[in-house]
PDB file of C-alpha atoms and ligand atoms in Angstrom:
ATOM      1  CA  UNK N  98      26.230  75.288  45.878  1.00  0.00           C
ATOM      2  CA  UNK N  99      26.208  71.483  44.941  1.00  0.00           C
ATOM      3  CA  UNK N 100      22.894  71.588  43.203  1.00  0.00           C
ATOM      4  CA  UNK N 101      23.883  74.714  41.127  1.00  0.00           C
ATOM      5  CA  UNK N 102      24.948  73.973  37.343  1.00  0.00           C
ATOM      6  CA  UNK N 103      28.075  73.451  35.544  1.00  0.00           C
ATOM      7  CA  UNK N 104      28.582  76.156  33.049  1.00  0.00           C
ATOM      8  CA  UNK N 105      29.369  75.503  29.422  1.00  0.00           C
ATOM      9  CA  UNK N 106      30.057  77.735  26.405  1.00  0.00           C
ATOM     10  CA  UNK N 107      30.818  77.277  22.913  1.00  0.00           C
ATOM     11  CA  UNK N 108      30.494  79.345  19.801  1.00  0.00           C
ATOM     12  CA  UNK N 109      27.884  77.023  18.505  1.00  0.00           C
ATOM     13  CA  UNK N 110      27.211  73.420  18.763  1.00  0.00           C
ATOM     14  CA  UNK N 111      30.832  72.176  19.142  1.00  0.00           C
ATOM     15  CA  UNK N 112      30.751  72.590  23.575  1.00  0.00           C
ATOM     16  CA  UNK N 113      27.898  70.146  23.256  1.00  0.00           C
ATOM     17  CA  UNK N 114      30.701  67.095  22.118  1.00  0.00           C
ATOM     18  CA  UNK N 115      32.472  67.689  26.020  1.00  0.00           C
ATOM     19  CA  UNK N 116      28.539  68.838  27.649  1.00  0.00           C
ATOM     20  CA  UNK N 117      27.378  65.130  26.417  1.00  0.00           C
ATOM     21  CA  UNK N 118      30.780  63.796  27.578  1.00  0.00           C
ATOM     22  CA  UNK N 119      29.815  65.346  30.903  1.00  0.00           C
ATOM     23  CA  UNK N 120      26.305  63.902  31.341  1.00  0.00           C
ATOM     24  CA  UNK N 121      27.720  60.760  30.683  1.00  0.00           C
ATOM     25  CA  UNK N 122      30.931  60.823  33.204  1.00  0.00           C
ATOM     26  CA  UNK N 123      28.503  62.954  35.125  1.00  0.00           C
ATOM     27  CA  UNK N 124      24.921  62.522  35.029  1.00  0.00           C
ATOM     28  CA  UNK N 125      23.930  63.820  38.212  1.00  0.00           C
ATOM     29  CA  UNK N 126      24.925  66.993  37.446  1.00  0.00           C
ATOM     30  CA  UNK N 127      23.119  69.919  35.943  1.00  0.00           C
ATOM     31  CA  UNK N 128      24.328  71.809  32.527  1.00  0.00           C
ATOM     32  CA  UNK N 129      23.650  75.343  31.665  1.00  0.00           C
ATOM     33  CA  UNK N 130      24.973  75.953  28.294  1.00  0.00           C
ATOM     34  CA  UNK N 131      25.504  79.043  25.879  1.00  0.00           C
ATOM     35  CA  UNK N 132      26.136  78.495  22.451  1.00  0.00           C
ATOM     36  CA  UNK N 133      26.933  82.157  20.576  1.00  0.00           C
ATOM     37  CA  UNK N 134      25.578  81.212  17.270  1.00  0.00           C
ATOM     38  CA  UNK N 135      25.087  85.241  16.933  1.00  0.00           C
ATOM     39  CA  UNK N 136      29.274  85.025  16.825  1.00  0.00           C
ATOM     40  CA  UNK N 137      30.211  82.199  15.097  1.00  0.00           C
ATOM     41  CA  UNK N 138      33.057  81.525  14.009  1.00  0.00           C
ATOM     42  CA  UNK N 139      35.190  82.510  16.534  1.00  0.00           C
ATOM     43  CA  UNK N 140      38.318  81.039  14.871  1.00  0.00           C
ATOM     44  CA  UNK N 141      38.003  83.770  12.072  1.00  0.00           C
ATOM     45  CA  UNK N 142      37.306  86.506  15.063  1.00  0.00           C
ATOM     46  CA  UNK N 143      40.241  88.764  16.866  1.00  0.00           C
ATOM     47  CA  UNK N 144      41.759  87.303  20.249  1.00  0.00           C
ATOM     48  CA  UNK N 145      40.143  90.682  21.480  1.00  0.00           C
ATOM     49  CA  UNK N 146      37.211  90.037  20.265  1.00  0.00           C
ATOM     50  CA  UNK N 147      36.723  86.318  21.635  1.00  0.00           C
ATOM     51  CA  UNK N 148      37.742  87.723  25.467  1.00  0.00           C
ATOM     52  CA  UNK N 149      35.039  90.449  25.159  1.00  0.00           C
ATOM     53  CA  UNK N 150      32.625  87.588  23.987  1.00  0.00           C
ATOM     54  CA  UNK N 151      33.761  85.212  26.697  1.00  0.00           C
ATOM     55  CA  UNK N 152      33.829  87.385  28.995  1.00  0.00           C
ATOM     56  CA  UNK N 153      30.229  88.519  28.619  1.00  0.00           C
ATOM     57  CA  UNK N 154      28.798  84.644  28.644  1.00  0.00           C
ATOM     58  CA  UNK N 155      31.065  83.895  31.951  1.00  0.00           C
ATOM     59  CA  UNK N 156      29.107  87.198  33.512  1.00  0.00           C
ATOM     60  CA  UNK N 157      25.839  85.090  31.744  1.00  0.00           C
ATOM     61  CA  UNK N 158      26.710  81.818  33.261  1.00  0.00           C
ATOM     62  CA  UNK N 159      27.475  83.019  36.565  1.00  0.00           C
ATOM     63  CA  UNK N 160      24.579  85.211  36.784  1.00  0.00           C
ATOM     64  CA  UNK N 161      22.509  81.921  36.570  1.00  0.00           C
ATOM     65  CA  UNK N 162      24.235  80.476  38.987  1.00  0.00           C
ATOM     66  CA  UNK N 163      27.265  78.128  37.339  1.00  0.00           C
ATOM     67  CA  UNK N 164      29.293  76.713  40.260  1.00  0.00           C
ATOM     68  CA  UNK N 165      32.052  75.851  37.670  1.00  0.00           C
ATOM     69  CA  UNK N 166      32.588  77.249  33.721  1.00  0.00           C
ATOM     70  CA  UNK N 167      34.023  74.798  31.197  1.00  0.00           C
ATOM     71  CA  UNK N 168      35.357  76.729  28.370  1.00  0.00           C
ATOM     72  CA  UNK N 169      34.292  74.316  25.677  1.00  0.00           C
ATOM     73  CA  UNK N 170      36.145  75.972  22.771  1.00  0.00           C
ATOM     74  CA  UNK N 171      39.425  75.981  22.021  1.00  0.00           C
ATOM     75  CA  UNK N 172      39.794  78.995  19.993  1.00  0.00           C
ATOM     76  CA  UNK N 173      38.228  80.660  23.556  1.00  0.00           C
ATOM     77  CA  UNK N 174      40.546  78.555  25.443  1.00  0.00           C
ATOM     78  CA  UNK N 175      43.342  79.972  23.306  1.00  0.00           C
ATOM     79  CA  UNK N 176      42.748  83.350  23.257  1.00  0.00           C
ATOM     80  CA  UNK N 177      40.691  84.356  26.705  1.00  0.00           C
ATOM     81  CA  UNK N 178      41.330  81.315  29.159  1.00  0.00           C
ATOM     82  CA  UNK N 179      43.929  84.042  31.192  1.00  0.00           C
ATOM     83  CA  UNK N 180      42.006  86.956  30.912  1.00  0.00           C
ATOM     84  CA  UNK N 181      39.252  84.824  32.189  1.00  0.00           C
ATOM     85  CA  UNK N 182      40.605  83.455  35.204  1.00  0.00           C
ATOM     86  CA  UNK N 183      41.753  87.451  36.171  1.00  0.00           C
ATOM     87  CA  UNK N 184      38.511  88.551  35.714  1.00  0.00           C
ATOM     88  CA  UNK N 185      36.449  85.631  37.316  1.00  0.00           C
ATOM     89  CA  UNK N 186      39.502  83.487  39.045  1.00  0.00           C
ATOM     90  CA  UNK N 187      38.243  83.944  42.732  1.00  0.00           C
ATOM     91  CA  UNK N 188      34.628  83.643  42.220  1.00  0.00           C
ATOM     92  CA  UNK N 189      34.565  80.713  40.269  1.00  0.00           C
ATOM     93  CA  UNK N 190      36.783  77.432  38.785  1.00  0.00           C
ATOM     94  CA  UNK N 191      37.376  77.996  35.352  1.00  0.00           C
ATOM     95  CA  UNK N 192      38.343  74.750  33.108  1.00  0.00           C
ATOM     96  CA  UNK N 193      39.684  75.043  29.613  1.00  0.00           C
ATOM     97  CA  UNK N 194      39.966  72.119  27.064  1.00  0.00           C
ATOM     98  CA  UNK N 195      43.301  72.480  25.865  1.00  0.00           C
ATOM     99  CA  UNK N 196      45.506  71.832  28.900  1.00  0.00           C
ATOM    100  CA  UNK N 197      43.667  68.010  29.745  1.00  0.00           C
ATOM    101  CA  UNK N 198      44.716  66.856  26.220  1.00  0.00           C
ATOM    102  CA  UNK N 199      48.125  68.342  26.751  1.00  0.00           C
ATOM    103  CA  UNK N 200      48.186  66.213  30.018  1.00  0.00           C
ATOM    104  CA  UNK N 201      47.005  63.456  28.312  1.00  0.00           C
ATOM    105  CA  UNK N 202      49.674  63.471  25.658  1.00  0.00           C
ATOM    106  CA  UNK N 203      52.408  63.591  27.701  1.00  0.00           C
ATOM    107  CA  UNK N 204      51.480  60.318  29.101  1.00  0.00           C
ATOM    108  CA  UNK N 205      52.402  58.776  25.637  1.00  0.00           C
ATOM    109  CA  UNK N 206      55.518  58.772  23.786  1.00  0.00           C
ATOM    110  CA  UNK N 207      54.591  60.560  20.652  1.00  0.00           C
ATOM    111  CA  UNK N 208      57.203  61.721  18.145  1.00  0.00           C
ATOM    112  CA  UNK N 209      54.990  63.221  15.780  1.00  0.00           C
ATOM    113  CA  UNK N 210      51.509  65.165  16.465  1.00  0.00           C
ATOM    114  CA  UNK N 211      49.370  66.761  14.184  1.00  0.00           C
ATOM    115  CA  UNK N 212      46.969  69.593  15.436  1.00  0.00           C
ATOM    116  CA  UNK N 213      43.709  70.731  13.406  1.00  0.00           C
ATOM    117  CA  UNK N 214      42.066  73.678  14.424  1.00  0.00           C
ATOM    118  CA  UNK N 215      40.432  77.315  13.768  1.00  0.00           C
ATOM    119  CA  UNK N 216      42.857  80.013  12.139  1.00  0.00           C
ATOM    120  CA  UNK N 217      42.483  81.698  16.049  1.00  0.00           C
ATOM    121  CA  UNK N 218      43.828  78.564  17.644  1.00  0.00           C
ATOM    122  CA  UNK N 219      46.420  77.475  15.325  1.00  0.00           C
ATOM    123  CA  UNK N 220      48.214  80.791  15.280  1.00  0.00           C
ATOM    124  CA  UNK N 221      48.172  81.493  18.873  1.00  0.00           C
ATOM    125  CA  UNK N 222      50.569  78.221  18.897  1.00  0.00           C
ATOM    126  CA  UNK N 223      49.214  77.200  21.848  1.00  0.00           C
ATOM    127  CA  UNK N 224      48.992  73.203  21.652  1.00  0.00           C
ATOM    128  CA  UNK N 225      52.443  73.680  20.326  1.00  0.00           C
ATOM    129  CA  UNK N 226      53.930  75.632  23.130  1.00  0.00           C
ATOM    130  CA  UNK N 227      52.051  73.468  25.775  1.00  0.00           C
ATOM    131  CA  UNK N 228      53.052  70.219  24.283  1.00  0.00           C
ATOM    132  CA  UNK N 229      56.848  71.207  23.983  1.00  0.00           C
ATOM    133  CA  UNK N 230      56.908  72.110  27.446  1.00  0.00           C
ATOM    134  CA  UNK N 231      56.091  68.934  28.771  1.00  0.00           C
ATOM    135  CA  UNK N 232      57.297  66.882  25.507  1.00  0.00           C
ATOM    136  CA  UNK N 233      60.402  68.566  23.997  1.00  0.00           C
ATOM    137  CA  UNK N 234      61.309  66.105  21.676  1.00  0.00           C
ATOM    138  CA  UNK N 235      57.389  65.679  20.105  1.00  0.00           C
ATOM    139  CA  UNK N 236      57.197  67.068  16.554  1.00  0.00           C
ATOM    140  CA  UNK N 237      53.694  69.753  16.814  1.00  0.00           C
ATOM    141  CA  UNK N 238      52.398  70.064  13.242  1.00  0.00           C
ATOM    142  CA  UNK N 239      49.868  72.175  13.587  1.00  0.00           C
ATOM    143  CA  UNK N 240      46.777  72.676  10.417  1.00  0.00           C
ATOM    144  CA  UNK N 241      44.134  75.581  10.374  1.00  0.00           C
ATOM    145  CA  UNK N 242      41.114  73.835   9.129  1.00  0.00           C
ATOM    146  CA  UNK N 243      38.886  76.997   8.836  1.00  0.00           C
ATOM    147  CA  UNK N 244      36.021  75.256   6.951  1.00  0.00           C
ATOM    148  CA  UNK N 245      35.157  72.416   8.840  1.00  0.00           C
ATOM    149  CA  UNK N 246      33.027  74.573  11.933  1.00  0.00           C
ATOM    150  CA  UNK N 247      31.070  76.209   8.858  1.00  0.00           C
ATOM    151  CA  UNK N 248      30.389  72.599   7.296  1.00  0.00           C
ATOM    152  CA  UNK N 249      29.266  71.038  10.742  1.00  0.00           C
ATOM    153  CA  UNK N 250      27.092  74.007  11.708  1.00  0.00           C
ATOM    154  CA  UNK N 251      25.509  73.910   8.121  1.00  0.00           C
ATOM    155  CA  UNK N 252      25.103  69.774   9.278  1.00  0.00           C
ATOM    156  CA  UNK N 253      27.613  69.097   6.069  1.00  0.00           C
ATOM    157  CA  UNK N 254      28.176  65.790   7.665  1.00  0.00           C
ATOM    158  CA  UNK N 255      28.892  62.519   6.856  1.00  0.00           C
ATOM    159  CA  UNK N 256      28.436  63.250   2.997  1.00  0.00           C
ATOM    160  CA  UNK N 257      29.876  63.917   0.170  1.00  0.00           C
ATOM    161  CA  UNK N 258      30.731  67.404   0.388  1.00  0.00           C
ATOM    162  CA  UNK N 259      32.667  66.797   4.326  1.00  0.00           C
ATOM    163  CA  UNK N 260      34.369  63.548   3.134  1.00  0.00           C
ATOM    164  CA  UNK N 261      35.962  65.781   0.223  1.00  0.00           C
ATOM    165  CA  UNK N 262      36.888  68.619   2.338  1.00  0.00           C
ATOM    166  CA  UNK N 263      38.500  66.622   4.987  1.00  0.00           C
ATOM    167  CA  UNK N 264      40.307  64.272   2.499  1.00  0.00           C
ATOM    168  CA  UNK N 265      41.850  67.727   1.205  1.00  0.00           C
ATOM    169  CA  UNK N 266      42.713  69.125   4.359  1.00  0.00           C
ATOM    170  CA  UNK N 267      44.076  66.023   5.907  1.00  0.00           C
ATOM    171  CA  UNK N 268      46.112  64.796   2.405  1.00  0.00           C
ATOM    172  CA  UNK N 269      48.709  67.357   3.588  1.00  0.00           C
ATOM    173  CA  UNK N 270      52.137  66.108   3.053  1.00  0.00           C
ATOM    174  CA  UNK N 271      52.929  67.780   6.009  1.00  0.00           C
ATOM    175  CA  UNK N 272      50.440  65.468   7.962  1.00  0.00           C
ATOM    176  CA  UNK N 273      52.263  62.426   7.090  1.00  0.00           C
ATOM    177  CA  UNK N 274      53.816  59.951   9.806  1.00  0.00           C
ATOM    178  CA  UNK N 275      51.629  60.884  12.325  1.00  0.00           C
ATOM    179  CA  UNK N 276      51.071  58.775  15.779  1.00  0.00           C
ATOM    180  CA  UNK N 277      48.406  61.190  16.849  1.00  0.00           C
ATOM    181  CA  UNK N 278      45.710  63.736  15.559  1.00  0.00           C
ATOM    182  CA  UNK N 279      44.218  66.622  18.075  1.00  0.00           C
ATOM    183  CA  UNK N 280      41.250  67.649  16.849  1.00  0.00           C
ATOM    184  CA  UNK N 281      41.574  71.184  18.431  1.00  0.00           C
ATOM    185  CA  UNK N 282      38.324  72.274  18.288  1.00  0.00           C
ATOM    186  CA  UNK N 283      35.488  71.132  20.132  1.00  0.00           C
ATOM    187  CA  UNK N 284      33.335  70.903  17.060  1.00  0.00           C
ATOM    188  CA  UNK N 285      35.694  68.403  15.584  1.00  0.00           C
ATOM    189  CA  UNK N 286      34.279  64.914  17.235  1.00  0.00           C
ATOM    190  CA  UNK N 287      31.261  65.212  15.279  1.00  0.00           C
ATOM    191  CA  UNK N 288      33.521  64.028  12.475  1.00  0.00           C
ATOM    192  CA  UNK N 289      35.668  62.129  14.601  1.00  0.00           C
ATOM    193  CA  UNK N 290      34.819  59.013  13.009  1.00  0.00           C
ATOM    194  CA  UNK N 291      35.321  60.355   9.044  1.00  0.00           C
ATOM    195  CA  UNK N 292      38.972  61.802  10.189  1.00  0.00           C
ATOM    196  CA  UNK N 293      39.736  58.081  11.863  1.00  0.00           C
ATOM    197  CA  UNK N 294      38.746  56.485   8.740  1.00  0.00           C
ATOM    198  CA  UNK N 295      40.682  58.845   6.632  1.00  0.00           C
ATOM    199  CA  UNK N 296      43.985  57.411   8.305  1.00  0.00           C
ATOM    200  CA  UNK N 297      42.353  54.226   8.124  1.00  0.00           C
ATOM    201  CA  UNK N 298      41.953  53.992  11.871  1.00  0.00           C
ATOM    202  CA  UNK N 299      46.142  53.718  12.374  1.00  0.00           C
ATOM    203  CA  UNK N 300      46.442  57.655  13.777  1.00  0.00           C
ATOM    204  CA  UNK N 301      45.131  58.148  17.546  1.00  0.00           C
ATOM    205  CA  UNK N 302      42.359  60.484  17.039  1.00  0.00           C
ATOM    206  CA  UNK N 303      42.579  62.397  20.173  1.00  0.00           C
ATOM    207  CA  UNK N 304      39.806  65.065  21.263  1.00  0.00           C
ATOM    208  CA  UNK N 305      38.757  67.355  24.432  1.00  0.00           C
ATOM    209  CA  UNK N 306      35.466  65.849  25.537  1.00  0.00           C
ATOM    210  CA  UNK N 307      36.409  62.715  27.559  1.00  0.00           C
ATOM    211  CA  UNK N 308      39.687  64.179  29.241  1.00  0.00           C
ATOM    212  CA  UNK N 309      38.234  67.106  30.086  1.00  0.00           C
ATOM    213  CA  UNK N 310      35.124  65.760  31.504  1.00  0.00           C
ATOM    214  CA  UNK N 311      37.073  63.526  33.720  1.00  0.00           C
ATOM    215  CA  UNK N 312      38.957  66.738  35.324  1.00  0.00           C
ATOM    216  CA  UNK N 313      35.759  68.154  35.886  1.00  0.00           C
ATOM    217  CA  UNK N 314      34.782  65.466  37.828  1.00  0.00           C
ATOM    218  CA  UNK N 315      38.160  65.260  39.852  1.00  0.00           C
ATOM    219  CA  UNK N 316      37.731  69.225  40.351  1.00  0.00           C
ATOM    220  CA  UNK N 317      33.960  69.039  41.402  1.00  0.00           C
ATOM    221  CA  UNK N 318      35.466  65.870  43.946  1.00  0.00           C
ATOM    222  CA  UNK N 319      38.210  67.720  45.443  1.00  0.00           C
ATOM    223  CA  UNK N 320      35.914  70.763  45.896  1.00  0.00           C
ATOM    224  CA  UNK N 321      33.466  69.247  47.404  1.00  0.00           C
ATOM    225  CA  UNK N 322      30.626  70.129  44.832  1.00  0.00           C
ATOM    226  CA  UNK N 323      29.538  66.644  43.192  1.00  0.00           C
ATOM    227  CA  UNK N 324      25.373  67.626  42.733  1.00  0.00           C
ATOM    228  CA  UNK N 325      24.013  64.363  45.310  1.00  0.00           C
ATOM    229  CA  UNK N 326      20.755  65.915  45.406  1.00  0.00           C
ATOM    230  CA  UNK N 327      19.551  63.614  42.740  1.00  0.00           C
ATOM    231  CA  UNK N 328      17.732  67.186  41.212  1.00  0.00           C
ATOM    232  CA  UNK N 329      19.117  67.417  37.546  1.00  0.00           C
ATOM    233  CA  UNK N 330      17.872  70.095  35.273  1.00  0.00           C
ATOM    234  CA  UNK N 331      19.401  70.820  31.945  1.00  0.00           C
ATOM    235  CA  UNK N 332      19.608  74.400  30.041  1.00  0.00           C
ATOM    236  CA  UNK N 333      20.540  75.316  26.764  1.00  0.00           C
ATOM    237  CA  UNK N 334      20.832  79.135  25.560  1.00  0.00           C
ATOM    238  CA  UNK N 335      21.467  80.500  22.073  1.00  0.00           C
ATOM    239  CA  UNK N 336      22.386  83.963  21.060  1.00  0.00           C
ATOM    240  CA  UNK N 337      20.647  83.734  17.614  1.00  0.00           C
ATOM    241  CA  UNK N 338      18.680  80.929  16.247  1.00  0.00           C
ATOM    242  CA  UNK N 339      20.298  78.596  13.511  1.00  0.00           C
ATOM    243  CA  UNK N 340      18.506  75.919  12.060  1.00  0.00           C
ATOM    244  CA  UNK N 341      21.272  72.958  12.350  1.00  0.00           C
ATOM    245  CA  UNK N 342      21.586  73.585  16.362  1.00  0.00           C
ATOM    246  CA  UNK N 343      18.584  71.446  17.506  1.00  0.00           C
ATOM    247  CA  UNK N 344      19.137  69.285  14.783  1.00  0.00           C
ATOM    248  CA  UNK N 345      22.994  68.422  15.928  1.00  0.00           C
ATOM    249  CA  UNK N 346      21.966  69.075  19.873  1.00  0.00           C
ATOM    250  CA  UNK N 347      19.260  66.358  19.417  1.00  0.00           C
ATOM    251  CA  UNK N 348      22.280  64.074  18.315  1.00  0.00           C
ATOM    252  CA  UNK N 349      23.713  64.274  21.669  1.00  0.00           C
ATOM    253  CA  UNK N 350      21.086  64.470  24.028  1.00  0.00           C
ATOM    254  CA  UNK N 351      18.330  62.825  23.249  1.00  0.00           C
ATOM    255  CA  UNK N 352      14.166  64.195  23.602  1.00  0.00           C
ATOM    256  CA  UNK N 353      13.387  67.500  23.362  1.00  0.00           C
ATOM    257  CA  UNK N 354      16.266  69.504  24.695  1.00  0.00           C
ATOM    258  CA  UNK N 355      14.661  72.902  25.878  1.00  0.00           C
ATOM    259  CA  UNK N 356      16.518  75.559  23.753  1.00  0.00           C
ATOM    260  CA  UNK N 357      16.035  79.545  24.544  1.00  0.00           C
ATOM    261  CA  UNK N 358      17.404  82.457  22.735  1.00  0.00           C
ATOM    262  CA  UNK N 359      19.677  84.854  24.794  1.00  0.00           C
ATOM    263  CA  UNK N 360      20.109  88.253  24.089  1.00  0.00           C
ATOM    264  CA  UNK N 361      23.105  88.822  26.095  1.00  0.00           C
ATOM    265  CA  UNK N 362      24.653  91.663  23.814  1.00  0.00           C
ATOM    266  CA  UNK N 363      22.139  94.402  24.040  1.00  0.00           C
TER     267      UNK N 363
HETATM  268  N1  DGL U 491      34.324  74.968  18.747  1.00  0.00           N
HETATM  269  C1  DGL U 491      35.220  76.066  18.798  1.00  0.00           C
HETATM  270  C2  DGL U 491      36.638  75.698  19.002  1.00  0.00           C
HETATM  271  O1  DGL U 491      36.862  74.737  19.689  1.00  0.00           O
HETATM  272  C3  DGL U 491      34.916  77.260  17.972  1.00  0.00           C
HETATM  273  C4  DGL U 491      34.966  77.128  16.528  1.00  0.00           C
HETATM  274  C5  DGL U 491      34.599  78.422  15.847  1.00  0.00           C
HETATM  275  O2  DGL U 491      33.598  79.026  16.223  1.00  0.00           O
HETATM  276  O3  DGL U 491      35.322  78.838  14.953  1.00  0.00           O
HETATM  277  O4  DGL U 491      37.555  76.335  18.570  1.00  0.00           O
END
């Protein structure tokens, strides 16, 4: 069981900010990761359709052996993290990326939070909901920001065309006075750095990777499951091929990262 792989899935590249968060927190483990480029964007999709989708990869990941599944995706993590843990609660641990930054943020005395995220995420008012349980007095203003996961996955980055779009997201009046920024969506940190500079580095920029890789860890301890086999073998699954997901993958984890197409949905 120790030696199996920690399961990861994403609609696209965005998983592989918190999978290279993992390898470093982590690096004796091993990663098995799905990215369903042949679905993305899932923050345009139905809630209904994201569970069916999730649920299918969790069936994928656990069929190759996952000892733990990290929902890397918020708009999954929104929309399919209970359903999930019905379906697969007693055969595996299931770890979303939403409830760690919650966590997180209640450790600091925010009064007002901006969220960014898909359409899905934003208006399931999750982050909101969570953070007012444990924060009541926090201000949630919460952004869809449905064009950045196209930009990223079409490697729009650091250019031009991404500084504008984010400059005209983020210019929001309703944005202003912010402490902290979530970037609720996993493919967010790969523009972490343009978004800090945009508030000139005086709003937190808070995202899932690190928090969330440090609750795997703590759940892998506690379960007795930490990989010290010193046997580490990472794999990376697509559902169709696009060209920008080597390109971006090979920005995280560096040589040739050994990328196979899944056909999962036949
Ligand atoms: N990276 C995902 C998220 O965290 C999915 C984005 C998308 O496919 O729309 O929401």
């Amino acid at each position: 069981m120790k030696e199996q792989p920690i399961g990861i899935f994403d609609s696209g590249v965005g998983g592989l900010t918190v999978a290279h968060a993992i390898k470093q927190i982590l690096p004796g483990e091993s990663l098995i990761y799905f990215g369903d480029t042949a679905h993305l964007p899932y923050g345009d999709k139905s809630a209904e359709s994201i569970r069916n989708y999730s649920q299918r990869i969790t069936e994928f990941l656990l069929e190759h052996d996952s000892k733990v599944i990290v929902i890397a995706c918020n708009s999954a993590s929104a929309s399919a993290f209970d359903s999930l843990k019905g379906k697969f609660g007693k055969k595996t641990i299931l770890i979303n990326v939403i409830d760690p930054v919650v966590d997180y943020l209640s450790t600091r005395n925010f009064n007002k939070i901006g969220v960014i995220g898909t359409k899905r995420t934003i208006s399931s008012g999750t982050y909101e909901l969570k953070i007012k349980e444990k924060s009541p007095s926090t201000r949630v203003i919460s952004m869809a920001t449905p064009l950045l996961v196209p930009m990223i996955e079409e490697g729009f980055i650091f250019d031009d065309i991404s500084n504008a779009i984010i400059r005209t997201y983020l210019s929001s009046e309703s944005l202003a006075g912010i402490q902290a920024l979530i970037l609720g969506c996993t493919h967010y940190p790969i523009i972490k750095n343009q978004i800090s500079k945009f508030f000139n580095f005086n709003v937190e920029v808070v995202d899932s990777a690190r928090v969330v890789s440090m609750i795997l860890r703590q759940t892998l301890e506690k379960n007795n499951l930490l990989n010290d086999s010193g046997k580490v073998k990472d794999q990376f699954f697509i559902s169709d091929y696009t060209t920008y997901f080597e390109k971006i993958a090979g920005m995280f984890f560096e040589g040739e990262i050994n990328l196979k197409k899944a056909d999962i949905w036949g």
